[in-house]
Amino acid sequence: MNMPETTALVKRFTKEISSLDMTPDERAAFFRMLGVAMGQSHHLRPECVAAVFEINDFPQKAPEIYKDRVNKDENALEFIKRVYKPWLNKGLSHNQLNRIDTSAYYAYRNYTKYHAIDPTILLPDQTTQIDREYEILTSFDDPSAASEVRTEIKILRRIYHFLDSRGKSGD
């Protein structure tokens, strides 16, 4: 299909859809149905999948360093809850904390160990984070959608490892 025809079709379609009285959820359901009817379901992503792949703007530099905190009575758990609140339960992991604030990472690890607290509740380790994301990705009602997601995960994993290896090789 050439561009002028495509543009005209999109304009007609948009005008027709806009005239219908639909809520945003009904409109989203309509577009999913349309995608399935056109055999393009592999391009559709449920909202929860988009949320998993959303790029979170994690800090590249610690907003505050644990060992330099003003209130020395503040334990590691309190410090992390205060300083990293915007990123908690949004994918911030042990590894990321260790990269930007080693003192907070070790203090948190020691605190949770000493107080017998599961350290993955507040800051998941990489395995726990991946398990959580995988559970979300595969929790669809439609078995074929879950199968498509598993296939896409394999492809993305191969691409990631390929790019990672190229980065390490200096290319």
mmCIF file of C-alpha atoms in Angstrom:
data_model
loop_
_atom_site.group_PDB
_atom_site.id
_atom_site.type_symbol
_atom_site.label_atom_id
_atom_site.label_comp_id
_atom_site.label_asym_id
_atom_site.label_seq_id
_atom_site.Cartn_x
_atom_site.Cartn_y
_atom_site.Cartn_z
ATOM 1 C CA MET A 1 0.000 0.000 0.000
ATOM 2 C CA ASN A 2 1.373 3.402 -0.897
ATOM 3 C CA MET A 3 1.626 6.280 1.586
ATOM 4 C CA PRO A 4 -1.165 8.538 0.228
ATOM 5 C CA GLU A 5 -3.645 5.636 0.359
ATOM 6 C CA THR A 6 -2.480 4.678 3.839
ATOM 7 C CA THR A 7 -2.754 8.260 5.094
ATOM 8 C CA ALA A 8 -6.260 8.630 3.659
ATOM 9 C CA LEU A 9 -7.330 5.327 5.217
ATOM 10 C CA VAL A 10 -5.955 6.348 8.613
ATOM 11 C CA LYS A 11 -7.827 9.686 8.425
ATOM 12 C CA ARG A 12 -11.132 7.979 7.528
ATOM 13 C CA PHE A 13 -10.644 5.342 10.194
ATOM 14 C CA THR A 14 -9.746 7.931 12.848
ATOM 15 C CA LYS A 15 -12.796 10.030 11.990
ATOM 16 C CA GLU A 16 -15.082 6.994 12.166
ATOM 17 C CA ILE A 17 -13.626 5.778 15.499
ATOM 18 C CA SER A 18 -13.748 9.280 17.021
ATOM 19 C CA SER A 19 -17.468 9.494 16.325
ATOM 20 C CA LEU A 20 -18.112 6.447 18.540
ATOM 21 C CA ASP A 21 -18.783 7.062 22.215
ATOM 22 C CA MET A 22 -16.135 4.799 23.804
ATOM 23 C CA THR A 23 -14.207 4.981 27.032
ATOM 24 C CA PRO A 24 -10.402 4.691 26.777
ATOM 25 C CA ASP A 25 -10.630 1.054 27.963
ATOM 26 C CA GLU A 26 -13.273 0.263 25.343
ATOM 27 C CA ARG A 27 -11.150 1.943 22.684
ATOM 28 C CA ALA A 28 -8.100 -0.117 23.743
ATOM 29 C CA ALA A 29 -10.193 -3.312 23.656
ATOM 30 C CA PHE A 30 -11.416 -2.365 20.182
ATOM 31 C CA PHE A 31 -7.882 -1.901 18.868
ATOM 32 C CA ARG A 32 -6.813 -5.236 20.376
ATOM 33 C CA MET A 33 -9.766 -6.932 18.646
ATOM 34 C CA LEU A 34 -8.845 -5.219 15.390
ATOM 35 C CA GLY A 35 -5.226 -6.338 15.706
ATOM 36 C CA VAL A 36 -6.291 -9.943 16.339
ATOM 37 C CA ALA A 37 -8.783 -9.852 13.434
ATOM 38 C CA MET A 38 -6.024 -8.610 11.118
ATOM 39 C CA GLY A 39 -3.633 -11.357 12.219
ATOM 40 C CA GLN A 40 -1.337 -8.893 13.951
ATOM 41 C CA SER A 41 -1.683 -10.125 17.538
ATOM 42 C CA HIS A 42 2.091 -10.548 17.771
ATOM 43 C CA HIS A 43 2.317 -6.733 17.741
ATOM 44 C CA LEU A 44 -0.114 -6.341 20.637
ATOM 45 C CA ARG A 45 1.136 -6.027 24.189
ATOM 46 C CA PRO A 46 -1.112 -6.017 27.206
ATOM 47 C CA GLU A 47 -0.633 -2.995 29.423
ATOM 48 C CA CYS A 48 1.185 -5.061 32.043
ATOM 49 C CA VAL A 49 3.841 -6.042 29.489
ATOM 50 C CA ALA A 50 4.441 -2.422 28.591
ATOM 51 C CA ALA A 51 4.836 -1.607 32.285
ATOM 52 C CA VAL A 52 7.478 -4.316 32.704
ATOM 53 C CA PHE A 53 9.489 -3.019 29.777
ATOM 54 C CA GLU A 54 9.090 0.602 30.791
ATOM 55 C CA ILE A 55 12.500 2.141 31.245
ATOM 56 C CA ASN A 56 12.757 3.437 34.778
ATOM 57 C CA ASP A 57 14.883 6.486 35.302
ATOM 58 C CA PHE A 58 17.103 5.017 37.996
ATOM 59 C CA PRO A 59 19.773 7.338 39.350
ATOM 60 C CA GLN A 60 23.202 6.949 37.782
ATOM 61 C CA LYS A 61 24.704 8.653 40.812
ATOM 62 C CA ALA A 62 23.518 8.237 44.395
ATOM 63 C CA PRO A 63 21.286 11.102 45.548
ATOM 64 C CA GLU A 64 22.975 10.748 48.940
ATOM 65 C CA ILE A 65 25.782 8.461 50.118
ATOM 66 C CA TYR A 66 24.971 6.284 53.111
ATOM 67 C CA LYS A 67 28.334 6.682 54.856
ATOM 68 C CA ASP A 68 28.055 10.497 54.511
ATOM 69 C CA ARG A 69 24.491 10.767 55.880
ATOM 70 C CA VAL A 70 23.857 13.527 58.415
ATOM 71 C CA ASN A 71 21.764 11.423 60.812
ATOM 72 C CA LYS A 72 24.091 8.609 61.879
ATOM 73 C CA ASP A 73 21.246 7.074 63.949
ATOM 74 C CA GLU A 74 19.430 6.275 60.705
ATOM 75 C CA ASN A 75 19.864 2.585 59.856
ATOM 76 C CA ALA A 76 20.332 1.279 56.320
ATOM 77 C CA LEU A 77 16.695 0.281 55.909
ATOM 78 C CA GLU A 78 15.430 3.727 56.924
ATOM 79 C CA PHE A 79 18.057 5.408 54.744
ATOM 80 C CA ILE A 80 17.112 3.414 51.651
ATOM 81 C CA LYS A 81 13.395 4.006 52.222
ATOM 82 C CA ARG A 82 14.027 7.741 52.503
ATOM 83 C CA VAL A 83 16.590 8.298 49.750
ATOM 84 C CA TYR A 84 15.466 5.733 47.174
ATOM 85 C CA LYS A 85 11.700 5.965 47.753
ATOM 86 C CA PRO A 86 10.872 7.000 44.134
ATOM 87 C CA TRP A 87 12.524 3.830 42.792
ATOM 88 C CA LEU A 88 11.456 1.232 45.365
ATOM 89 C CA ASN A 89 9.118 -1.454 43.987
ATOM 90 C CA LYS A 90 9.838 -0.134 40.504
ATOM 91 C CA GLY A 91 12.775 -2.360 39.683
ATOM 92 C CA LEU A 92 15.623 -0.875 41.723
ATOM 93 C CA SER A 93 17.721 -3.887 42.691
ATOM 94 C CA HIS A 94 20.648 -4.840 44.928
ATOM 95 C CA ASN A 95 22.995 -4.667 41.948
ATOM 96 C CA GLN A 96 21.960 -1.138 41.001
ATOM 97 C CA LEU A 97 22.319 0.062 44.588
ATOM 98 C CA ASN A 98 25.770 -1.533 44.806
ATOM 99 C CA ARG A 99 26.847 0.319 41.652
ATOM 100 C CA ILE A 100 25.860 3.767 42.906
ATOM 101 C CA ASP A 101 26.337 3.488 46.700
ATOM 102 C CA THR A 102 28.446 0.573 47.913
ATOM 103 C CA SER A 103 28.233 1.678 51.552
ATOM 104 C CA ALA A 104 24.403 1.586 51.456
ATOM 105 C CA TYR A 105 24.476 -1.798 49.740
ATOM 106 C CA TYR A 106 26.700 -3.422 52.379
ATOM 107 C CA ALA A 107 24.908 -1.706 55.268
ATOM 108 C CA TYR A 108 21.555 -2.938 53.924
ATOM 109 C CA ARG A 109 22.897 -6.451 53.406
ATOM 110 C CA ASN A 110 24.301 -6.563 56.947
ATOM 111 C CA TYR A 111 21.171 -5.031 58.487
ATOM 112 C CA THR A 112 18.816 -7.532 56.837
ATOM 113 C CA LYS A 113 21.082 -10.435 57.758
ATOM 114 C CA TYR A 114 21.440 -9.348 61.392
ATOM 115 C CA HIS A 115 17.697 -8.696 61.802
ATOM 116 C CA ALA A 116 16.640 -11.820 59.844
ATOM 117 C CA ILE A 117 14.775 -9.786 57.217
ATOM 118 C CA ASP A 118 14.401 -11.048 53.668
ATOM 119 C CA PRO A 119 16.558 -8.554 51.720
ATOM 120 C CA THR A 120 14.601 -9.112 48.485
ATOM 121 C CA ILE A 121 11.406 -7.573 49.868
ATOM 122 C CA LEU A 122 12.628 -3.981 49.617
ATOM 123 C CA LEU A 123 15.401 -4.403 47.046
ATOM 124 C CA PRO A 124 15.169 -7.537 44.942
ATOM 125 C CA ASP A 125 18.290 -9.310 43.817
ATOM 126 C CA GLN A 126 18.606 -9.862 40.086
ATOM 127 C CA THR A 127 17.077 -13.367 40.205
ATOM 128 C CA THR A 128 14.057 -12.207 42.199
ATOM 129 C CA GLN A 129 13.542 -9.203 39.904
ATOM 130 C CA ILE A 130 13.644 -11.387 36.804
ATOM 131 C CA ASP A 131 11.248 -13.896 38.402
ATOM 132 C CA ARG A 132 8.794 -11.087 39.244
ATOM 133 C CA GLU A 133 8.913 -9.676 35.731
ATOM 134 C CA TYR A 134 8.579 -13.114 34.157
ATOM 135 C CA GLU A 135 5.546 -13.873 36.338
ATOM 136 C CA ILE A 136 3.885 -10.669 35.139
ATOM 137 C CA LEU A 137 4.729 -11.424 31.512
ATOM 138 C CA THR A 138 3.296 -14.927 31.616
ATOM 139 C CA SER A 139 0.150 -14.169 33.610
ATOM 140 C CA PHE A 140 -2.113 -13.682 30.606
ATOM 141 C CA ASP A 141 -5.479 -15.364 30.218
ATOM 142 C CA ASP A 142 -4.728 -16.228 26.606
ATOM 143 C CA PRO A 143 -2.228 -19.135 26.403
ATOM 144 C CA SER A 144 -1.147 -18.093 22.904
ATOM 145 C CA ALA A 145 -0.237 -14.609 24.177
ATOM 146 C CA ALA A 146 1.890 -16.149 26.936
ATOM 147 C CA SER A 147 3.581 -18.360 24.354
ATOM 148 C CA GLU A 148 4.304 -15.335 22.149
ATOM 149 C CA VAL A 149 5.769 -13.495 25.128
ATOM 150 C CA ARG A 150 8.034 -16.450 25.973
ATOM 151 C CA THR A 151 9.271 -16.498 22.384
ATOM 152 C CA GLU A 152 9.866 -12.748 22.463
ATOM 153 C CA ILE A 153 11.749 -13.078 25.760
ATOM 154 C CA LYS A 154 14.076 -15.651 24.183
ATOM 155 C CA ILE A 155 14.712 -13.387 21.209
ATOM 156 C CA LEU A 156 15.330 -10.342 23.420
ATOM 157 C CA ARG A 157 17.664 -12.377 25.631
ATOM 158 C CA ARG A 158 19.720 -13.447 22.591
ATOM 159 C CA ILE A 159 19.882 -9.856 21.342
ATOM 160 C CA TYR A 160 20.884 -8.588 24.786
ATOM 161 C CA HIS A 161 23.687 -11.141 25.167
ATOM 162 C CA PHE A 162 24.908 -10.459 21.655
ATOM 163 C CA LEU A 163 25.049 -6.698 22.250
ATOM 164 C CA ASP A 164 26.585 -7.205 25.688
ATOM 165 C CA SER A 165 29.338 -9.383 24.261
ATOM 166 C CA ARG A 166 30.055 -6.832 21.535
ATOM 167 C CA GLY A 167 30.331 -4.115 24.166
ATOM 168 C CA LYS A 168 32.849 -6.165 26.131
ATOM 169 C CA SER A 169 34.898 -6.932 23.027
ATOM 170 C CA GLY A 170 35.375 -3.221 22.339
ATOM 171 C CA ASP A 171 33.641 -3.162 18.937
#
